[in-house]
Amino acid sequence: MNEGAIPSLLAEAAGAQRDGNPARAKTLYAEVLTIMPKHPGALNSLGVLTLNEGDTARAIDFHGRATIADPHAPVLWVNLARAHRAAHDDFEERKALDKALSIDPTTFTAIVRKGELHERRGEEIEAMQSWQAALAYAPDAQGGAIADVLAHAQDYVRVRLERLSAAMDSGLADVRARASGRLRRVDACVDVMLGKRRVFPNVCAGVHVPFLPADEYFDRDHFPWLGAFERHTPSIRAELVALLETRAPGFAPYVQMAPGTPESKWTPLDGQPAWSAYYLWHYGKPIADAHERCPHTVAALAEVPLVDLPGRMPNVFFSLMKPGAHIPPHTGVTNMRTIIHLPLIVPEGCWFRVGGETRFWRKGEAFAFDDTIEHEARNPTAELRAVLILDVWNPYLTAQERVVLTRSMEIADEVGLSAGTID
């Protein structure tokens, strides 16, 4: 026979395996080897068949020869590892699995076998790493045996993270008690280590200022005027209530998409009053009627360092969420600004998430956040939720940086070219 006969021999051998005739399959694979002694597929298949018969020594020989014939195929190294595992040779099994993973670190079977090996040997740290990798690189199809493997991986990781979390809580108690400053960042770091949260990056659809810290909620220390502004809550709330009671014109759905816009996560809110807004400033322009109706709110805002970019910012508005409304996860357009929420009418249970942290609005307790980090909101109650929303500068921008950024927007307008969306 010549090499042209190999494909038909391999096909017939594979058919014999499927039909439950391993003896015939072995004979056909052996014929392939008489034509091409280093055929990796035939060697590998003979290794599988002999291992199934319990002949580990011959299986290791076949699989070893297959890896020599084709050293760049991860599956061949995984099968060699399986044979060494059957021979209870942990050292050689580890070597073969490491070789498979050096070729392709995402080889799922090799990752799983490493997890099982480490777990069997009581190597908890290494097993933990392998099972976490298995969860990260799991194939999309997760039925049958794969589902069982992933369930085991999840359970293994969960139990050990719970143990580590308890140790962290007790072990860090004294350090936290002695700390004089805020520990929000390092607490978040520990939570990431424990798998309790993930890190969310800035995602700017418009102007992105590089190198600014991607902070979900800004510390109040950045806004020394915030406490004084909060004291205006009763008068601001009273003006909003008057607008609602008199059905003042100006409230409109926040989401208004152009006709023909493809369906998206915003479609359920398009043109709907479930989320609506009443603007006092819109794209930097003061709304005269709103200023006349809300003089106390306007006076309170005069004490706030709003962003001043004509034609762009500030945006200041009362944001209403009707009962059951949900604002889906989304990101804003520029990290030049910081968004301030001043809660005015907040039924208990209304929540707001930025990145990995969820907060509940509390009437009169303002907070600042970076809206270029994924955020969402929900009003699960049977009552209206209302918040005053306004734009101020990102606190990490210096005064000089603000001047340059403002001038860059002015130049863009002067030459009639867009410098990036920021509204």
Tab-separated table of C-alpha atoms in Angstrom:
chain	number	residue	atom	x	y	z
A	1	MET	CA	0.000	0.000	0.000
A	2	ASN	CA	0.997	3.628	-0.415
A	3	GLU	CA	0.137	6.797	1.455
A	4	GLY	CA	-2.959	7.317	-0.686
A	5	ALA	CA	-4.613	4.459	1.181
A	6	ILE	CA	-4.227	6.113	4.582
A	7	PRO	CA	-7.427	8.225	4.521
A	8	SER	CA	-9.638	5.241	3.759
A	9	LEU	CA	-7.898	3.125	6.414
A	10	LEU	CA	-8.378	5.849	9.017
A	11	ALA	CA	-12.044	6.255	8.096
A	12	GLU	CA	-12.642	2.503	8.325
A	13	ALA	CA	-10.809	2.331	11.651
A	14	ALA	CA	-12.848	5.172	13.093
A	15	GLY	CA	-16.011	3.412	11.944
A	16	ALA	CA	-14.910	0.219	13.662
A	17	GLN	CA	-14.386	2.159	16.891
A	18	ARG	CA	-17.860	3.635	16.656
A	19	ASP	CA	-19.319	0.185	15.982
A	20	GLY	CA	-17.685	-1.247	19.102
A	21	ASN	CA	-15.059	-3.307	17.302
A	22	PRO	CA	-11.752	-2.165	18.849
A	23	ALA	CA	-9.817	-5.193	17.604
A	24	ARG	CA	-10.611	-4.353	13.986
A	25	ALA	CA	-9.803	-0.691	14.626
A	26	LYS	CA	-6.393	-1.593	16.081
A	27	THR	CA	-5.595	-3.761	13.062
A	28	LEU	CA	-6.448	-0.923	10.658
A	29	TYR	CA	-4.444	1.669	12.628
A	30	ALA	CA	-1.504	-0.748	12.650
A	31	GLU	CA	-1.771	-0.931	8.862
A	32	VAL	CA	-1.519	2.859	8.719
A	33	LEU	CA	1.693	2.663	10.750
A	34	THR	CA	3.193	0.149	8.340
A	35	ILE	CA	2.775	2.826	5.644
A	36	MET	CA	3.645	5.841	7.803
A	37	PRO	CA	5.261	4.807	11.119
A	38	LYS	CA	5.042	8.337	12.563
A	39	HIS	CA	1.406	9.049	11.739
A	40	PRO	CA	0.273	11.011	14.855
A	41	GLY	CA	-3.429	10.241	14.421
A	42	ALA	CA	-2.942	6.501	14.210
A	43	LEU	CA	-0.508	6.505	17.125
A	44	ASN	CA	-2.908	8.541	19.230
A	45	SER	CA	-5.872	6.283	18.435
A	46	LEU	CA	-3.864	3.169	19.281
A	47	GLY	CA	-2.907	4.823	22.567
A	48	VAL	CA	-6.583	5.437	23.379
A	49	LEU	CA	-7.557	1.855	22.477
A	50	THR	CA	-4.766	0.223	24.446
A	51	LEU	CA	-5.441	2.424	27.457
A	52	ASN	CA	-9.095	1.401	27.347
A	53	GLU	CA	-7.855	-2.201	27.554
A	54	GLY	CA	-5.823	-1.330	30.654
A	55	ASP	CA	-2.412	-1.563	29.010
A	56	THR	CA	-0.960	1.691	30.355
A	57	ALA	CA	2.634	0.982	29.352
A	58	ARG	CA	1.784	0.495	25.667
A	59	ALA	CA	-0.646	3.442	25.794
A	60	ILE	CA	2.117	5.713	27.124
A	61	ASP	CA	4.397	4.467	24.359
A	62	PHE	CA	1.848	5.164	21.615
A	63	HIS	CA	0.893	8.597	22.998
A	64	GLY	CA	4.518	9.529	23.545
A	65	ARG	CA	5.364	8.673	19.938
A	66	ALA	CA	2.333	10.692	18.792
A	67	THR	CA	3.606	13.813	20.613
A	68	ILE	CA	7.031	13.358	19.033
A	69	ALA	CA	5.423	13.079	15.602
A	70	ASP	CA	3.329	16.231	16.170
A	71	PRO	CA	4.592	18.168	19.207
A	72	HIS	CA	2.348	21.186	18.559
A	73	ALA	CA	-1.054	19.515	19.033
A	74	PRO	CA	-2.365	20.086	22.609
A	75	VAL	CA	-4.807	17.150	22.401
A	76	LEU	CA	-1.941	14.694	21.949
A	77	TRP	CA	-0.273	15.944	25.142
A	78	VAL	CA	-3.600	15.777	26.998
A	79	ASN	CA	-4.000	12.140	25.965
A	80	LEU	CA	-0.429	11.376	27.013
A	81	ALA	CA	-1.227	12.953	30.394
A	82	ARG	CA	-4.301	10.717	30.661
A	83	ALA	CA	-2.139	7.639	30.146
A	84	HIS	CA	0.351	8.768	32.794
A	85	ARG	CA	-2.572	9.452	35.124
A	86	ALA	CA	-3.736	5.855	34.657
A	87	ALA	CA	-0.205	4.764	35.567
A	88	HIS	CA	-0.383	6.925	38.742
A	89	ASP	CA	2.590	8.984	37.600
A	90	ASP	CA	1.735	12.511	38.763
A	91	PHE	CA	5.074	13.949	37.708
A	92	GLU	CA	4.798	12.867	34.068
A	93	GLU	CA	1.096	13.751	33.958
A	94	ARG	CA	1.901	17.290	35.107
A	95	LYS	CA	4.680	17.607	32.508
A	96	ALA	CA	2.346	16.576	29.691
A	97	LEU	CA	-0.446	18.905	30.827
A	98	ASP	CA	1.977	21.808	31.186
A	99	LYS	CA	3.179	21.143	27.657
A	100	ALA	CA	-0.398	21.224	26.328
A	101	LEU	CA	-1.057	24.503	28.131
A	102	SER	CA	2.204	26.017	26.917
A	103	ILE	CA	0.921	25.480	23.359
A	104	ASP	CA	-2.578	26.823	24.109
A	105	PRO	CA	-3.308	28.151	27.636
A	106	THR	CA	-7.061	27.928	26.946
A	107	THR	CA	-7.113	24.162	26.342
A	108	PHE	CA	-10.119	23.365	28.516
A	109	THR	CA	-9.481	19.651	29.066
A	110	ALA	CA	-5.878	20.312	30.108
A	111	ILE	CA	-7.029	22.999	32.555
A	112	VAL	CA	-9.570	20.626	34.077
A	113	ARG	CA	-7.035	17.796	34.356
A	114	LYS	CA	-4.596	20.165	36.086
A	115	GLY	CA	-7.339	21.116	38.537
A	116	GLU	CA	-8.051	17.474	39.266
A	117	LEU	CA	-4.340	16.713	39.645
A	118	HIS	CA	-3.739	19.571	42.083
A	119	GLU	CA	-6.869	18.750	44.033
A	120	ARG	CA	-5.888	15.087	44.246
A	121	ARG	CA	-2.476	16.082	45.594
A	122	GLY	CA	-3.932	18.547	48.115
A	123	GLU	CA	-2.353	21.546	46.369
A	124	GLU	CA	-5.151	23.995	47.157
A	125	ILE	CA	-3.648	27.187	45.761
A	126	GLU	CA	-2.799	25.593	42.422
A	127	ALA	CA	-6.140	23.764	42.294
A	128	MET	CA	-7.954	27.022	42.979
A	129	GLN	CA	-6.118	28.710	40.114
A	130	SER	CA	-6.886	25.849	37.745
A	131	TRP	CA	-10.577	25.704	38.623
A	132	GLN	CA	-10.904	29.468	38.242
A	133	ALA	CA	-9.271	29.146	34.820
A	134	ALA	CA	-11.689	26.343	33.934
A	135	LEU	CA	-14.617	28.619	34.747
A	136	ALA	CA	-13.079	31.404	32.669
A	137	TYR	CA	-12.373	29.250	29.603
A	138	ALA	CA	-15.402	26.962	29.688
A	139	PRO	CA	-16.874	26.248	26.240
A	140	ASP	CA	-20.241	27.719	25.342
A	141	ALA	CA	-21.885	24.291	25.184
A	142	GLN	CA	-22.033	23.244	28.821
A	143	GLY	CA	-24.265	20.194	28.943
A	144	GLY	CA	-23.573	16.715	30.302
A	145	ALA	CA	-20.121	16.017	31.684
A	146	ILE	CA	-18.943	19.608	31.178
A	147	ALA	CA	-21.812	20.880	33.318
A	148	ASP	CA	-20.752	18.500	36.098
A	149	VAL	CA	-17.138	19.663	35.849
A	150	LEU	CA	-18.141	23.319	36.024
A	151	ALA	CA	-20.454	22.672	38.960
A	152	HIS	CA	-17.540	21.080	40.799
A	153	ALA	CA	-15.250	23.990	39.865
A	154	GLN	CA	-17.789	26.536	41.099
A	155	ASP	CA	-18.271	24.675	44.355
A	156	TYR	CA	-14.530	24.278	44.923
A	157	VAL	CA	-13.877	27.975	44.293
A	158	ARG	CA	-16.888	29.121	46.328
A	159	VAL	CA	-15.974	27.115	49.444
A	160	ARG	CA	-12.410	28.388	49.466
A	161	LEU	CA	-13.362	31.988	48.758
A	162	GLU	CA	-15.827	31.857	51.639
A	163	ARG	CA	-13.055	30.549	53.875
A	164	LEU	CA	-10.681	33.258	52.648
A	165	SER	CA	-13.372	35.914	53.078
A	166	ALA	CA	-13.934	34.911	56.696
A	167	ALA	CA	-10.182	34.990	57.313
A	168	MET	CA	-9.951	38.433	55.691
A	169	ASP	CA	-12.794	39.799	57.807
A	170	SER	CA	-11.233	38.657	61.067
A	171	GLY	CA	-7.630	39.247	60.081
A	172	LEU	CA	-8.182	42.795	58.817
A	173	ALA	CA	-10.476	43.931	61.633
A	174	ASP	CA	-7.672	45.439	63.734
A	175	VAL	CA	-6.010	47.096	60.737
A	176	ARG	CA	-9.304	48.644	59.664
A	177	ALA	CA	-10.035	49.842	63.200
A	178	ARG	CA	-6.669	51.630	63.372
A	179	ALA	CA	-6.958	53.216	59.927
A	180	SER	CA	-7.568	56.959	60.020
A	181	GLY	CA	-8.583	57.411	56.373
A	182	ARG	CA	-11.084	55.867	54.006
A	183	LEU	CA	-10.439	52.313	52.856
A	184	ARG	CA	-12.933	52.170	50.007
A	185	ARG	CA	-10.323	51.460	47.329
A	186	VAL	CA	-8.515	48.712	49.216
A	187	ASP	CA	-11.814	47.206	50.369
A	188	ALA	CA	-12.828	47.050	46.704
A	189	CYS	CA	-9.463	45.437	45.914
A	190	VAL	CA	-10.063	42.751	48.531
A	191	ASP	CA	-13.544	42.143	47.143
A	192	VAL	CA	-12.042	41.671	43.664
A	193	MET	CA	-9.562	39.180	45.130
A	194	LEU	CA	-12.465	37.315	46.713
A	195	GLY	CA	-14.489	37.287	43.507
A	196	LYS	CA	-17.199	39.437	45.070
A	197	ARG	CA	-17.014	42.152	42.456
A	198	ARG	CA	-15.408	43.064	39.144
A	199	VAL	CA	-13.621	46.185	37.970
A	200	PHE	CA	-15.535	48.375	35.523
A	201	PRO	CA	-13.549	50.608	33.121
A	202	ASN	CA	-14.485	53.988	31.677
A	203	VAL	CA	-16.420	53.651	28.429
A	204	CYS	CA	-16.802	57.061	26.757
A	205	ALA	CA	-18.954	57.374	23.667
A	206	GLY	CA	-17.599	60.898	23.138
A	207	VAL	CA	-14.698	62.870	24.609
A	208	HIS	CA	-12.448	60.739	26.790
A	209	VAL	CA	-9.797	62.395	28.943
A	210	PRO	CA	-7.059	59.773	29.410
A	211	PHE	CA	-5.434	58.932	32.743
A	212	LEU	CA	-8.275	60.150	34.991
A	213	PRO	CA	-9.027	57.682	37.808
A	214	ALA	CA	-11.992	55.469	36.930
A	215	ASP	CA	-13.808	55.981	40.238
A	216	GLU	CA	-17.389	54.764	40.434
A	217	TYR	CA	-18.545	57.079	43.211
A	218	PHE	CA	-16.390	60.103	44.031
A	219	ASP	CA	-15.541	60.879	47.651
A	220	ARG	CA	-17.472	63.814	49.063
A	221	ASP	CA	-14.197	65.530	50.003
A	222	HIS	CA	-13.850	66.477	46.327
A	223	PHE	CA	-16.985	68.634	46.604
A	224	PRO	CA	-16.747	70.901	49.663
A	225	TRP	CA	-19.934	72.719	48.608
A	226	LEU	CA	-22.071	69.574	48.658
A	227	GLY	CA	-23.261	69.855	52.262
A	228	ALA	CA	-24.494	73.410	51.779
A	229	PHE	CA	-26.276	72.393	48.593
A	230	GLU	CA	-28.039	69.508	50.358
A	231	ARG	CA	-29.514	71.964	52.855
A	232	HIS	CA	-31.598	73.388	50.004
A	233	THR	CA	-33.367	70.047	49.587
A	234	PRO	CA	-36.702	71.108	51.187
A	235	SER	CA	-37.137	74.175	48.948
A	236	ILE	CA	-35.989	72.304	45.816
A	237	ARG	CA	-38.348	69.445	46.590
A	238	ALA	CA	-41.233	71.849	47.207
A	239	GLU	CA	-40.754	73.401	43.771
A	240	LEU	CA	-40.715	69.987	42.126
A	241	VAL	CA	-43.891	68.986	43.956
A	242	ALA	CA	-45.550	72.213	42.755
A	243	LEU	CA	-44.567	71.382	39.171
A	244	LEU	CA	-46.109	67.946	39.508
A	245	GLU	CA	-49.290	69.132	41.218
A	246	THR	CA	-49.940	71.887	38.650
A	247	ARG	CA	-49.021	69.600	35.738
A	248	ALA	CA	-46.577	72.221	34.528
A	249	PRO	CA	-45.476	71.868	30.895
A	250	GLY	CA	-41.913	70.763	30.285
A	251	PHE	CA	-41.860	67.155	31.460
A	252	ALA	CA	-40.921	64.855	28.579
A	253	PRO	CA	-39.670	61.285	28.105
A	254	TYR	CA	-35.926	61.166	28.638
A	255	VAL	CA	-35.435	58.643	25.831
A	256	GLN	CA	-36.586	59.955	22.460
A	257	MET	CA	-35.099	58.085	19.515
A	258	ALA	CA	-35.341	59.174	15.891
A	259	PRO	CA	-37.871	57.312	13.736
A	260	GLY	CA	-36.370	54.208	12.170
A	261	THR	CA	-33.770	53.714	14.903
A	262	PRO	CA	-33.040	49.971	15.235
A	263	GLU	CA	-34.389	48.250	18.321
A	264	SER	CA	-32.096	48.298	21.337
A	265	LYS	CA	-32.200	48.147	25.101
A	266	TRP	CA	-33.673	51.676	24.993
A	267	THR	CA	-36.681	50.754	22.855
A	268	PRO	CA	-38.987	49.995	25.833
A	269	LEU	CA	-38.322	53.517	27.189
A	270	ASP	CA	-38.534	55.328	23.829
A	271	GLY	CA	-41.124	58.104	24.104
A	272	GLN	CA	-42.419	56.651	27.363
A	273	PRO	CA	-43.047	58.614	30.581
A	274	ALA	CA	-41.646	55.766	32.683
A	275	TRP	CA	-38.418	57.819	32.735
A	276	SER	CA	-38.962	61.501	32.138
A	277	ALA	CA	-37.105	64.756	32.653
A	278	TYR	CA	-37.845	68.407	33.377
A	279	TYR	CA	-34.867	70.524	32.319
A	280	LEU	CA	-33.620	73.681	33.984
A	281	TRP	CA	-30.512	73.726	31.750
A	282	HIS	CA	-30.315	71.706	28.534
A	283	TYR	CA	-27.008	71.419	26.661
A	284	GLY	CA	-25.770	74.489	28.500
A	285	LYS	CA	-28.862	76.594	27.748
A	286	PRO	CA	-31.010	77.831	30.656
A	287	ILE	CA	-34.718	77.099	30.223
A	288	ALA	CA	-36.470	80.394	30.986
A	289	ASP	CA	-39.859	78.974	31.983
A	290	ALA	CA	-38.248	76.430	34.302
A	291	HIS	CA	-36.156	79.168	35.949
A	292	GLU	CA	-39.270	81.249	36.562
A	293	ARG	CA	-41.103	78.315	38.121
A	294	CYS	CA	-38.159	77.133	40.253
A	295	PRO	CA	-36.401	80.258	41.623
A	296	HIS	CA	-35.179	78.575	44.820
A	297	THR	CA	-33.650	75.697	42.867
A	298	VAL	CA	-31.931	78.119	40.485
A	299	ALA	CA	-30.617	80.160	43.442
A	300	ALA	CA	-29.251	77.005	45.083
A	301	LEU	CA	-27.549	75.999	41.850
A	302	ALA	CA	-25.881	79.419	41.657
A	303	GLU	CA	-23.695	78.222	44.547
A	304	VAL	CA	-22.666	75.082	42.626
A	305	PRO	CA	-19.653	75.047	40.223
A	306	LEU	CA	-21.606	73.716	37.251
A	307	VAL	CA	-19.699	72.855	34.091
A	308	ASP	CA	-19.986	75.783	31.691
A	309	LEU	CA	-19.558	74.671	28.084
A	310	PRO	CA	-22.053	76.614	25.926
A	311	GLY	CA	-24.033	74.350	23.654
A	312	ARG	CA	-22.927	71.269	25.598
A	313	MET	CA	-23.131	71.542	29.385
A	314	PRO	CA	-24.458	71.831	31.977
A	315	ASN	CA	-27.510	69.644	31.880
A	316	VAL	CA	-29.637	70.110	34.982
A	317	PHE	CA	-32.992	68.395	35.292
A	318	PHE	CA	-35.511	66.718	37.539
A	319	SER	CA	-35.429	63.004	36.700
A	320	LEU	CA	-38.613	61.033	37.313
A	321	MET	CA	-38.926	57.249	37.407
A	322	LYS	CA	-42.436	55.880	37.562
A	323	PRO	CA	-43.303	52.746	39.568
A	324	GLY	CA	-41.601	49.667	38.158
A	325	ALA	CA	-39.323	51.622	35.818
A	326	HIS	CA	-35.891	50.229	35.000
A	327	ILE	CA	-33.047	52.148	33.372
A	328	PRO	CA	-30.859	49.463	31.770
A	329	PRO	CA	-27.060	49.251	32.198
A	330	HIS	CA	-25.361	51.906	30.078
A	331	THR	CA	-22.424	54.324	29.972
A	332	GLY	CA	-22.175	58.067	29.356
A	333	VAL	CA	-20.268	60.103	26.836
A	334	THR	CA	-17.454	61.930	28.624
A	335	ASN	CA	-15.446	61.653	31.811
A	336	MET	CA	-14.813	65.412	31.754
A	337	ARG	CA	-17.860	65.769	33.924
A	338	THR	CA	-19.172	64.342	37.165
A	339	ILE	CA	-22.863	63.651	37.650
A	340	ILE	CA	-24.497	64.735	40.911
A	341	HIS	CA	-27.738	63.200	42.174
A	342	LEU	CA	-29.764	65.021	44.825
A	343	PRO	CA	-32.599	62.659	45.852
A	344	LEU	CA	-35.915	64.444	46.432
A	345	ILE	CA	-38.727	61.868	46.376
A	346	VAL	CA	-37.412	58.390	47.040
A	347	PRO	CA	-39.592	55.476	48.139
A	348	GLU	CA	-37.649	52.923	50.142
A	349	GLY	CA	-36.060	50.281	47.912
A	350	CYS	CA	-35.176	52.408	44.873
A	351	TRP	CA	-31.603	51.631	43.921
A	352	PHE	CA	-28.791	52.869	41.732
A	353	ARG	CA	-25.743	50.857	40.653
A	354	VAL	CA	-22.459	52.222	39.329
A	355	GLY	CA	-19.939	49.540	38.380
A	356	GLY	CA	-19.703	47.080	41.237
A	357	GLU	CA	-21.414	49.192	43.914
A	358	THR	CA	-25.163	49.578	44.442
A	359	ARG	CA	-26.600	52.361	46.585
A	360	PHE	CA	-30.092	53.275	47.692
A	361	TRP	CA	-31.123	56.887	47.220
A	362	ARG	CA	-31.856	58.735	50.484
A	363	LYS	CA	-33.752	61.996	50.424
A	364	GLY	CA	-31.404	64.963	50.742
A	365	GLU	CA	-28.216	62.824	50.608
A	366	ALA	CA	-26.393	63.744	47.391
A	367	PHE	CA	-23.698	61.673	45.739
A	368	ALA	CA	-21.340	62.093	42.779
A	369	PHE	CA	-20.430	59.442	40.213
A	370	ASP	CA	-18.663	58.904	36.892
A	371	ASP	CA	-21.358	58.061	34.365
A	372	THR	CA	-18.837	56.642	31.863
A	373	ILE	CA	-18.728	53.598	34.149
A	374	GLU	CA	-21.615	51.216	33.568
A	375	HIS	CA	-24.629	52.174	35.672
A	376	GLU	CA	-28.307	51.361	35.957
A	377	ALA	CA	-31.328	52.206	38.127
A	378	ARG	CA	-34.610	50.657	39.187
A	379	ASN	CA	-37.730	51.805	40.979
A	380	PRO	CA	-39.295	48.555	42.212
A	381	THR	CA	-41.938	50.367	44.261
A	382	ALA	CA	-45.494	51.533	43.590
A	383	GLU	CA	-44.553	55.205	44.013
A	384	LEU	CA	-42.771	57.913	42.021
A	385	ARG	CA	-39.021	58.433	42.396
A	386	ALA	CA	-37.580	61.910	41.713
A	387	VAL	CA	-33.954	63.115	41.699
A	388	LEU	CA	-32.299	66.393	40.699
A	389	ILE	CA	-29.397	65.653	38.334
A	390	LEU	CA	-26.634	68.122	37.432
A	391	ASP	CA	-23.208	68.290	35.759
A	392	VAL	CA	-20.025	69.478	37.468
A	393	TRP	CA	-16.391	69.047	36.456
A	394	ASN	CA	-14.521	65.823	37.100
A	395	PRO	CA	-12.697	66.637	40.358
A	396	TYR	CA	-9.416	65.188	39.106
A	397	LEU	CA	-9.140	67.838	36.382
A	398	THR	CA	-7.023	70.825	37.380
A	399	ALA	CA	-8.197	74.392	36.827
A	400	GLN	CA	-5.721	74.762	33.957
A	401	GLU	CA	-6.904	71.541	32.346
A	402	ARG	CA	-10.475	72.792	32.497
A	403	VAL	CA	-9.443	76.012	30.745
A	404	VAL	CA	-7.719	74.095	27.941
A	405	LEU	CA	-10.632	71.688	27.506
A	406	THR	CA	-13.114	74.550	27.390
A	407	ARG	CA	-11.062	76.377	24.788
A	408	SER	CA	-10.740	73.188	22.700
A	409	MET	CA	-14.532	72.976	22.508
A	410	GLU	CA	-14.764	76.642	21.543
A	411	ILE	CA	-12.233	76.151	18.737
A	412	ALA	CA	-14.183	73.173	17.437
A	413	ASP	CA	-17.294	75.330	17.270
A	414	GLU	CA	-15.441	78.206	15.612
A	415	VAL	CA	-14.192	76.026	12.743
A	416	GLY	CA	-17.476	74.156	12.471
A	417	LEU	CA	-16.016	70.735	13.180
A	418	SER	CA	-16.968	68.329	15.923
A	419	ALA	CA	-14.391	67.696	18.624
A	420	GLY	CA	-16.360	64.762	19.973
A	421	THR	CA	-19.725	64.456	21.613
A	422	ILE	CA	-19.957	65.315	25.269
A	423	ASP	CA	-23.670	65.836	25.794
